mmCIF file with all atom_site columns, C-alpha atoms in Angstrom:
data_model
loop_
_atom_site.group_PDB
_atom_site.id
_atom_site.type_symbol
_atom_site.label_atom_id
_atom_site.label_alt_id
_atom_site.label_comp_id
_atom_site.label_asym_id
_atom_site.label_entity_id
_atom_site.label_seq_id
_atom_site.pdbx_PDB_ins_code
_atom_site.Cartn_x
_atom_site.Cartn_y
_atom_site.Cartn_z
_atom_site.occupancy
_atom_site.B_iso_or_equiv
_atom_site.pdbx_formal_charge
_atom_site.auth_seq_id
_atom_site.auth_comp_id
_atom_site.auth_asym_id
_atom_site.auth_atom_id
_atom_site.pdbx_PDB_model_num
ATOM 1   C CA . UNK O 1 1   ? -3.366  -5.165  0.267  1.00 0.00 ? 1   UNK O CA 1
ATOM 2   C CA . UNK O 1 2   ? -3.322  -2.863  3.160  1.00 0.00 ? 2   UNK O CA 1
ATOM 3   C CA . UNK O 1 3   ? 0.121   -1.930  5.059  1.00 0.00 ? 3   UNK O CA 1
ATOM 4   C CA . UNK O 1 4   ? -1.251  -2.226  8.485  1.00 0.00 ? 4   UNK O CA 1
ATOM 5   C CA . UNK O 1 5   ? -2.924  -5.587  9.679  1.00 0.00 ? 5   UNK O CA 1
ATOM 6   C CA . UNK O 1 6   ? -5.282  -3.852  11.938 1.00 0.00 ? 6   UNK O CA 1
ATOM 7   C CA . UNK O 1 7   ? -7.764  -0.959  12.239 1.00 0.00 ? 7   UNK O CA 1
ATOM 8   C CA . UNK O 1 8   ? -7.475  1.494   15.071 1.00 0.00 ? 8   UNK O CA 1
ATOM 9   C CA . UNK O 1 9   ? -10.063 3.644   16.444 1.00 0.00 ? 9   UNK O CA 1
ATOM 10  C CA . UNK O 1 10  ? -9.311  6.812   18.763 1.00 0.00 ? 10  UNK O CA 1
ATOM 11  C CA . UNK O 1 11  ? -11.736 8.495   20.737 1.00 0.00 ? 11  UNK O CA 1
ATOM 12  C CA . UNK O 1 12  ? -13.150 9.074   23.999 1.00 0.00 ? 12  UNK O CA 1
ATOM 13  C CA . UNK O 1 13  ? -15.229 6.257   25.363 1.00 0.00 ? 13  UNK O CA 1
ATOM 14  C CA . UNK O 1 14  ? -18.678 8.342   25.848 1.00 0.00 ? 14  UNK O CA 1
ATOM 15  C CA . UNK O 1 15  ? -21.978 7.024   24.225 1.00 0.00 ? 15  UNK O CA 1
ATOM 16  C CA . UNK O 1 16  ? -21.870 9.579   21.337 1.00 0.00 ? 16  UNK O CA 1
ATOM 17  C CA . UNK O 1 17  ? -19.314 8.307   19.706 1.00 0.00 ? 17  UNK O CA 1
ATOM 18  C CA . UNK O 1 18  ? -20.907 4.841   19.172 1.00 0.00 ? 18  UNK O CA 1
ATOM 19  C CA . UNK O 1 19  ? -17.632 2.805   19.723 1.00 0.00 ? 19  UNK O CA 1
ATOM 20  C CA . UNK O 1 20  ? -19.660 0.247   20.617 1.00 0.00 ? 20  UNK O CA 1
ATOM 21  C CA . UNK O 1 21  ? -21.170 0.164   16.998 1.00 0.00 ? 21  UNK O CA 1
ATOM 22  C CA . UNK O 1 22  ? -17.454 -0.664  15.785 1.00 0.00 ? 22  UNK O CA 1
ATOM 23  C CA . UNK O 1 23  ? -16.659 -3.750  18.547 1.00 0.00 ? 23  UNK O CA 1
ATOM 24  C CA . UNK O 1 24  ? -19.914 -5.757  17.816 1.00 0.00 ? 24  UNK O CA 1
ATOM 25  C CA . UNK O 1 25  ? -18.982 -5.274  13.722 1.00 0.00 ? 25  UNK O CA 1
ATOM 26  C CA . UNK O 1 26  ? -15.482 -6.198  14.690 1.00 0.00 ? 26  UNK O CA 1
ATOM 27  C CA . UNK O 1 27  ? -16.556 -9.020  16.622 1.00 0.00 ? 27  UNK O CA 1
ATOM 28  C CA . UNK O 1 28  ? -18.877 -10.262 13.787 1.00 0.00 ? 28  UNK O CA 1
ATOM 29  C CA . UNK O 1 29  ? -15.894 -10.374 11.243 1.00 0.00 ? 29  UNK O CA 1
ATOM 30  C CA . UNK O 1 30  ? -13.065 -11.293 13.754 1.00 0.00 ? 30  UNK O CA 1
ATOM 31  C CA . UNK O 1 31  ? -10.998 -8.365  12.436 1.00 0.00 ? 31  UNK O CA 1
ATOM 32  C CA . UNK O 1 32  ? -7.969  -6.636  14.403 1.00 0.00 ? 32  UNK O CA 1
ATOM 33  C CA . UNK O 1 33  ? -9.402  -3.110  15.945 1.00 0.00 ? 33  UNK O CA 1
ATOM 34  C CA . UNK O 1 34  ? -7.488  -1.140  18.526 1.00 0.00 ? 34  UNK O CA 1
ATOM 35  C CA . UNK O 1 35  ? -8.940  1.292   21.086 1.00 0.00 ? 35  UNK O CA 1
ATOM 36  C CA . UNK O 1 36  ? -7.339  4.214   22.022 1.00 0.00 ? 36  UNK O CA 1
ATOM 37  C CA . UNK O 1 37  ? -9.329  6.259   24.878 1.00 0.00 ? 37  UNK O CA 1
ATOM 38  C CA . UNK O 1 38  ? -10.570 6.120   28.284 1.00 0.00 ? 38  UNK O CA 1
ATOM 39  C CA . UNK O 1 39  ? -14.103 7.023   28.993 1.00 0.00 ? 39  UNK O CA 1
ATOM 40  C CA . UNK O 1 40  ? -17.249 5.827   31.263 1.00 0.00 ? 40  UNK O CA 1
ATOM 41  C CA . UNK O 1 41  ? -18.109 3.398   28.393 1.00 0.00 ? 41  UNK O CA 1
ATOM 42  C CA . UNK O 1 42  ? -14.771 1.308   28.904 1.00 0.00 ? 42  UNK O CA 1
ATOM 43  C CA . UNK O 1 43  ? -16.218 -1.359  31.324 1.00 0.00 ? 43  UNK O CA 1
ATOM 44  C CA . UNK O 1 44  ? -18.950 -1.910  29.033 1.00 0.00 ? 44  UNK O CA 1
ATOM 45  C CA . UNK O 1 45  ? -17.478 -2.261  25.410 1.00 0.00 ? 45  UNK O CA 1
ATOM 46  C CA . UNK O 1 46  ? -14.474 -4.606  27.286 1.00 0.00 ? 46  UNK O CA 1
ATOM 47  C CA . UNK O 1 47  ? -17.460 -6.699  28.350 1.00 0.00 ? 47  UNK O CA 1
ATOM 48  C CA . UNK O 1 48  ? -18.830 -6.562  24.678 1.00 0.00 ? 48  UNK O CA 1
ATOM 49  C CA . UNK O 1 49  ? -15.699 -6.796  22.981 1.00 0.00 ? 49  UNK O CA 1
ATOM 50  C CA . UNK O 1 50  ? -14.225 -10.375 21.769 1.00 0.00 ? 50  UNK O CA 1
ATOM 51  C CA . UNK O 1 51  ? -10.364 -11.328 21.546 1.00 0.00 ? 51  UNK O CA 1
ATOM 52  C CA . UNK O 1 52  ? -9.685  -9.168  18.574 1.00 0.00 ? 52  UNK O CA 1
ATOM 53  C CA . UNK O 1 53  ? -10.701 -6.152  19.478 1.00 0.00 ? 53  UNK O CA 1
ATOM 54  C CA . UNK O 1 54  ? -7.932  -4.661  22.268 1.00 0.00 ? 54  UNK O CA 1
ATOM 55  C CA . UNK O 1 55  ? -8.027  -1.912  24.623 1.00 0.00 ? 55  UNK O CA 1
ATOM 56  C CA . UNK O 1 56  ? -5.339  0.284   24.715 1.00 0.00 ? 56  UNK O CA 1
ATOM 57  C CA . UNK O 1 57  ? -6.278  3.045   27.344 1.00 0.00 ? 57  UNK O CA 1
ATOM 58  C CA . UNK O 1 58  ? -4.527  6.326   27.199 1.00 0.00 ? 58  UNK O CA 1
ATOM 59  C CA . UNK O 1 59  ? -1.539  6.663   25.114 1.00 0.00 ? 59  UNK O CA 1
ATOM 60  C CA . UNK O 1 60  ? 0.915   9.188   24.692 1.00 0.00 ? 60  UNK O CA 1
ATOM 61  C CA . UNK O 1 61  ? 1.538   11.574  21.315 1.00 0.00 ? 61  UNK O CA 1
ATOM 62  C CA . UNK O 1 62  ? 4.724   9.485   20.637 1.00 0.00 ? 62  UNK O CA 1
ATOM 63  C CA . UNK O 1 63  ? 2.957   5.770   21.279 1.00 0.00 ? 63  UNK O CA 1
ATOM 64  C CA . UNK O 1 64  ? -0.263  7.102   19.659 1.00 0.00 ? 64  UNK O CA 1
ATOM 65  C CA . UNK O 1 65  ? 1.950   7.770   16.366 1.00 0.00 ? 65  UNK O CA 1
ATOM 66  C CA . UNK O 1 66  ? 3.054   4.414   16.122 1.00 0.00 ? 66  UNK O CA 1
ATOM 67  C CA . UNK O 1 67  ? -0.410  2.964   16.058 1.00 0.00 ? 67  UNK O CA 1
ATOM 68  C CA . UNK O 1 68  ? -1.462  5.512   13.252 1.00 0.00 ? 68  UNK O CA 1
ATOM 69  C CA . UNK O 1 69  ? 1.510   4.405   11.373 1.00 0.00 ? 69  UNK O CA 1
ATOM 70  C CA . UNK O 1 70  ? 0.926   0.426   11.903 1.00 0.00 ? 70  UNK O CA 1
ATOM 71  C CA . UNK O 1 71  ? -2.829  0.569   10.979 1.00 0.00 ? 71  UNK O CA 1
ATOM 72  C CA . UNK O 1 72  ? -4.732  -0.135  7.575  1.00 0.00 ? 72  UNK O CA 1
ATOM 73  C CA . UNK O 1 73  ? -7.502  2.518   8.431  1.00 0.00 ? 73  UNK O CA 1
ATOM 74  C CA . UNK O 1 74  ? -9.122  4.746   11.331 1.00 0.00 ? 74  UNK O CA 1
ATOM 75  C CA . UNK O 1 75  ? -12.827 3.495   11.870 1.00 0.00 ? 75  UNK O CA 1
ATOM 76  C CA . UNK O 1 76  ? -14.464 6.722   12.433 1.00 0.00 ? 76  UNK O CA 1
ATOM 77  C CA . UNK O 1 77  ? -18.187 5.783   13.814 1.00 0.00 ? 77  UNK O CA 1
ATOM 78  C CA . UNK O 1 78  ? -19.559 9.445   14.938 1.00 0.00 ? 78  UNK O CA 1
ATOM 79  C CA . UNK O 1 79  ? -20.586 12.126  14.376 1.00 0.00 ? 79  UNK O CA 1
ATOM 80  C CA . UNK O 1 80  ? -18.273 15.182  15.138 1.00 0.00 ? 80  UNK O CA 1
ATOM 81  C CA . UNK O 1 81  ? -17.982 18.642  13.955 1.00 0.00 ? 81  UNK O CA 1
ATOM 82  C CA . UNK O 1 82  ? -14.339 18.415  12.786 1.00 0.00 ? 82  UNK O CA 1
ATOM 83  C CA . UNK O 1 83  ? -12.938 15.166  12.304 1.00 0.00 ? 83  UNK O CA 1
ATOM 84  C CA . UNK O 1 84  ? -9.579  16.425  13.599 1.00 0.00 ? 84  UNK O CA 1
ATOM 85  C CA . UNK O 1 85  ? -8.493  12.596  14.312 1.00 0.00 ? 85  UNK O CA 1
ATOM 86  C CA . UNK O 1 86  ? -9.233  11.733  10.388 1.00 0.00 ? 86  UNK O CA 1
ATOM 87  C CA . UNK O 1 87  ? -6.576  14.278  9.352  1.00 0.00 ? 87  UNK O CA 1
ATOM 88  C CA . UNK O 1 88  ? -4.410  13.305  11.849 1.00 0.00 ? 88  UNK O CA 1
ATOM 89  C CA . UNK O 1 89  ? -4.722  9.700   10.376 1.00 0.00 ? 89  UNK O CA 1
ATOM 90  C CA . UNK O 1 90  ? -4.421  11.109  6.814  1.00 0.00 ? 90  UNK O CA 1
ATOM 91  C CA . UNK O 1 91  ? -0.814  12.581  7.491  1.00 0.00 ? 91  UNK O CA 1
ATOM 92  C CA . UNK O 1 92  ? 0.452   9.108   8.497  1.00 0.00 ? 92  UNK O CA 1
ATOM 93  C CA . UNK O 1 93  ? -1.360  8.237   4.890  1.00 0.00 ? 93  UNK O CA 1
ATOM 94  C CA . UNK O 1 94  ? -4.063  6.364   6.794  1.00 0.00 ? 94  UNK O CA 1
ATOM 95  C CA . UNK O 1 95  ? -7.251  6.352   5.266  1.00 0.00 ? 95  UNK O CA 1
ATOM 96  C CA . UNK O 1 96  ? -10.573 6.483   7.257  1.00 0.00 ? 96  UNK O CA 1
ATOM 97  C CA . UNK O 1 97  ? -13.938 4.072   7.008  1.00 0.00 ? 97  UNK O CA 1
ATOM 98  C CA . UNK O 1 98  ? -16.349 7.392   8.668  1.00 0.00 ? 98  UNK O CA 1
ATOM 99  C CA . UNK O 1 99  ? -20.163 7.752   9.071  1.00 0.00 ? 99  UNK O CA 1
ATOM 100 C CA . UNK O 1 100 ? -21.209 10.229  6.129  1.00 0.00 ? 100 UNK O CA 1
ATOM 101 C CA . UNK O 1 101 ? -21.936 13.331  8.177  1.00 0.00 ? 101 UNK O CA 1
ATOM 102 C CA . UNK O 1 102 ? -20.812 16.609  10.088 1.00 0.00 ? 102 UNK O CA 1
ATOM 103 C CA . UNK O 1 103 ? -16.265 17.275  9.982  1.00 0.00 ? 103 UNK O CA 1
ATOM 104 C CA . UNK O 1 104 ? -15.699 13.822  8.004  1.00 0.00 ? 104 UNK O CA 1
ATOM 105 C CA . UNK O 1 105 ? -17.846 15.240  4.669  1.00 0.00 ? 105 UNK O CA 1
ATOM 106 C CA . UNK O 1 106 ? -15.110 17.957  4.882  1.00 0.00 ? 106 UNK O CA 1
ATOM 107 C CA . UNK O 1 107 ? -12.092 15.435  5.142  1.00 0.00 ? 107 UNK O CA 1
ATOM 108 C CA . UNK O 1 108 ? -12.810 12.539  3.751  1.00 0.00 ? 108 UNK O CA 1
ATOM 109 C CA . UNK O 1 109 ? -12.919 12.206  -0.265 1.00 0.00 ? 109 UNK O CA 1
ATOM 110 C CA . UNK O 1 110 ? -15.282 8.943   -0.512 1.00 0.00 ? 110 UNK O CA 1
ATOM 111 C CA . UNK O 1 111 ? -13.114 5.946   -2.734 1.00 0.00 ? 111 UNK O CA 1
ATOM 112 C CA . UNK O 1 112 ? -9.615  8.170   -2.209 1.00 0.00 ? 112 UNK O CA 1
ATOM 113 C CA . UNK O 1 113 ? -8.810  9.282   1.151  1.00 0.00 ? 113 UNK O CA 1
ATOM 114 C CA . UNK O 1 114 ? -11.259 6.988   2.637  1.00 0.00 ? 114 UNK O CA 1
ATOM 115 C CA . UNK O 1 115 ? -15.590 5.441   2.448  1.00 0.00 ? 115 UNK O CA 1
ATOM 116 C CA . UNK O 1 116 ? -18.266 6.742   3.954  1.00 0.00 ? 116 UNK O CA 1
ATOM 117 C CA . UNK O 1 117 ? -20.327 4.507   5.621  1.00 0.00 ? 117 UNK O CA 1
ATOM 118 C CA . UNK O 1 118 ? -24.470 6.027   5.698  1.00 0.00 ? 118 UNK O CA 1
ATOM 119 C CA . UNK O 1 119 ? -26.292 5.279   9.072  1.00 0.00 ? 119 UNK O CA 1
ATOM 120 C CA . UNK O 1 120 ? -25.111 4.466   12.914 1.00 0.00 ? 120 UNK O CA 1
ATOM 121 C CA . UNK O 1 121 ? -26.141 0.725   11.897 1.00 0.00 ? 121 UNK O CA 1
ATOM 122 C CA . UNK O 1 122 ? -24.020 -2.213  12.236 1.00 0.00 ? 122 UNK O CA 1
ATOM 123 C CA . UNK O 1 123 ? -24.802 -3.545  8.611  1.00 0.00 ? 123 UNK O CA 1
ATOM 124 C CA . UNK O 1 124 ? -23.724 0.024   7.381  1.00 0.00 ? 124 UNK O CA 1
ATOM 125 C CA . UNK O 1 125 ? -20.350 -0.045  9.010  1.00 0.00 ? 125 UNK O CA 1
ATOM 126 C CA . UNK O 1 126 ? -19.758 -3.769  8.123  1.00 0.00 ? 126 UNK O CA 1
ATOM 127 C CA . UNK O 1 127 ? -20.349 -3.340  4.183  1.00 0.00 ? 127 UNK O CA 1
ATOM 128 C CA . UNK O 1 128 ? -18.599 -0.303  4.128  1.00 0.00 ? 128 UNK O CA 1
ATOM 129 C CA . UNK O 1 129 ? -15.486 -2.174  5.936  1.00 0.00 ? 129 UNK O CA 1
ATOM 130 C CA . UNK O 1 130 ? -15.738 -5.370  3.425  1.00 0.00 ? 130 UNK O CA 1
ATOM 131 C CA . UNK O 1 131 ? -15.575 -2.604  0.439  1.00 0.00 ? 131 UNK O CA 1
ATOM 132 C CA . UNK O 1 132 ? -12.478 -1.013  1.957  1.00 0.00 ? 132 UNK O CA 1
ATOM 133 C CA . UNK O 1 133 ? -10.829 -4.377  2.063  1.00 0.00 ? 133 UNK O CA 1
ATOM 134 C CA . UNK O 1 134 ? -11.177 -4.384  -2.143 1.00 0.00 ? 134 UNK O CA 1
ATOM 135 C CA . UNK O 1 135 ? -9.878  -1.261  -2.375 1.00 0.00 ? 135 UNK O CA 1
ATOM 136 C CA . UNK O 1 136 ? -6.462  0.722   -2.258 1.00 0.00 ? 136 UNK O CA 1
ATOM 137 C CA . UNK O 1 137 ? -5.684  3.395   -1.139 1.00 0.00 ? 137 UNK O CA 1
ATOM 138 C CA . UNK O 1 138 ? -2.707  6.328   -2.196 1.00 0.00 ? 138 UNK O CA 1
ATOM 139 C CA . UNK O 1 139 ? -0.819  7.187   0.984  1.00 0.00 ? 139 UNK O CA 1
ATOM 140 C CA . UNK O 1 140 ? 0.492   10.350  -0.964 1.00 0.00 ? 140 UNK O CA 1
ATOM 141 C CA . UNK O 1 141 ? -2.969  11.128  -1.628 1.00 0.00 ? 141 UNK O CA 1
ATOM 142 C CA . UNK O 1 142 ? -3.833  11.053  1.674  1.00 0.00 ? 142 UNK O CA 1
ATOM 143 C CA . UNK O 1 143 ? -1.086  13.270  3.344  1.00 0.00 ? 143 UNK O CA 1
ATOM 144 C CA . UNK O 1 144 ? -1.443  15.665  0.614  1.00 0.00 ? 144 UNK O CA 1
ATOM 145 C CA . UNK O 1 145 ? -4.976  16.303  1.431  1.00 0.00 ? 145 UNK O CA 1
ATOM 146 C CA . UNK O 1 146 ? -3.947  16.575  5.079  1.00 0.00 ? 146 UNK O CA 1
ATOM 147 C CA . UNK O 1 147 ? -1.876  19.501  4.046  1.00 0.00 ? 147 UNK O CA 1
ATOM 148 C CA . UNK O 1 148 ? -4.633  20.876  2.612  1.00 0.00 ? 148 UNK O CA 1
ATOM 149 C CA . UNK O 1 149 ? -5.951  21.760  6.058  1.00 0.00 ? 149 UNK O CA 1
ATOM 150 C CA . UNK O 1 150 ? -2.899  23.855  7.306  1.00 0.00 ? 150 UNK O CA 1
ATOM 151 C CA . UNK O 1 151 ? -3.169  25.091  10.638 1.00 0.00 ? 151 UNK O CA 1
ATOM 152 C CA . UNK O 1 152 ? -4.519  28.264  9.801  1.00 0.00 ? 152 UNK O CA 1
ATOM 153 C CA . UNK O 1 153 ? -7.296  26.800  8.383  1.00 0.00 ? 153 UNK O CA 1
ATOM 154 C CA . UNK O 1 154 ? -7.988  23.935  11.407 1.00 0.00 ? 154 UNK O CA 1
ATOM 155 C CA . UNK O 1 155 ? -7.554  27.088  13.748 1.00 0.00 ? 155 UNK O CA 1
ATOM 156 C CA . UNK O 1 156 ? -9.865  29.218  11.892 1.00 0.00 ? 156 UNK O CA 1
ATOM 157 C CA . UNK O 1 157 ? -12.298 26.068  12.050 1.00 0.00 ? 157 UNK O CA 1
ATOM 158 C CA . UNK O 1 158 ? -11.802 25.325  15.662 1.00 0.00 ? 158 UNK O CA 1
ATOM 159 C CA . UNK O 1 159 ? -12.434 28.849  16.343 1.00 0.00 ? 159 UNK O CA 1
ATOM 160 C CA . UNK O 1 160 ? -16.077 28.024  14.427 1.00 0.00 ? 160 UNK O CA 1
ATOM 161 C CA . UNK O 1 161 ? -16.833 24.960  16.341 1.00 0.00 ? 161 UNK O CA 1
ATOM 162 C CA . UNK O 1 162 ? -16.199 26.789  19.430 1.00 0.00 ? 162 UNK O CA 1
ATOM 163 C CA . UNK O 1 163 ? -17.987 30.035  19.136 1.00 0.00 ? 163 UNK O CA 1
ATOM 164 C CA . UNK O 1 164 ? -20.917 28.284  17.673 1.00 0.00 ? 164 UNK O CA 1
ATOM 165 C CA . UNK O 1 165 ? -21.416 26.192  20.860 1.00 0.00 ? 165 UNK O CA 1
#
């Protein structure tokens, strides 16, 4: 069984990060997700989104660490080039359900800090959340490879990402 009862999601609301992938899967299995963001794709995924799935708008550090701390998982649907909200996840020892490419392949170690889920597709995101549900997860595990990435090391890759852009 998981800790939390529902999953949380945190992100800006822009196309890219295919949040709207997440509310029609949620909305299919009638599972809790939280939204934390603002963005130009609010109106839209409200409109899409049934009871389950709540909008939380912009939160502060100290409300936003509470919701890490009450969920079972981060849904993690894009693509980024450091999955900086994973890790911050993994030090509450939250694991994340993340599309299989760019930062998360760094972060995530598929079956024990988290599953990978292939392709942007619906059916992709909804098998990989059924499989999560069978499976447990280590919070120890999960902070400890947070600590892994000290903040020398997330500056050092921030200072990548942003020189490379």
């Amino acid at each position: 069984t998981h800790a939390g009862k529902y999953f949380l999601i945190v992100s800006r609301l822009v196309p890219y990060k295919k949040i709207d992938l997440a509310v029609k899967v949620f909305n299919k299995l009638g599972l809790p997700l939280k939204i934390v963001g603002t963005g130009v794709e609010e109106d839209r995924l409200k409109r899409m989104a049934k009871s389950n799935v709540e909008f939380l708008g912009y939160l502060t550090d100290e409300e936003l660490v509470e919701y890490y701390k009450g969920c079972q998982a981060l849904i993690f649907p894009q693509e980024e080039d450091f999955g900086l909200i994973i890790l911050e996840a993994q030090s509450f020892g939250k694991p994340a359900v993340a599309l299989k490419k760019g930062g998360a392949l760094d972060i995530v170690i598929d079956g024990k800090t988290g599953i990978f889920f292939e392709v942007q597709t619906e059916k992709s995101l909804e098998n990989a959340i059924l499989k999560f549900q069978k499976m447990n997860f280590n919070p120890e595990d999960l902070i400890k490879n947070a600590k892994k990435f000290s903040f020398t090391k997330f500056k050092r890759k921030l200072e990548e990402v942003i020189t490379n852009h």
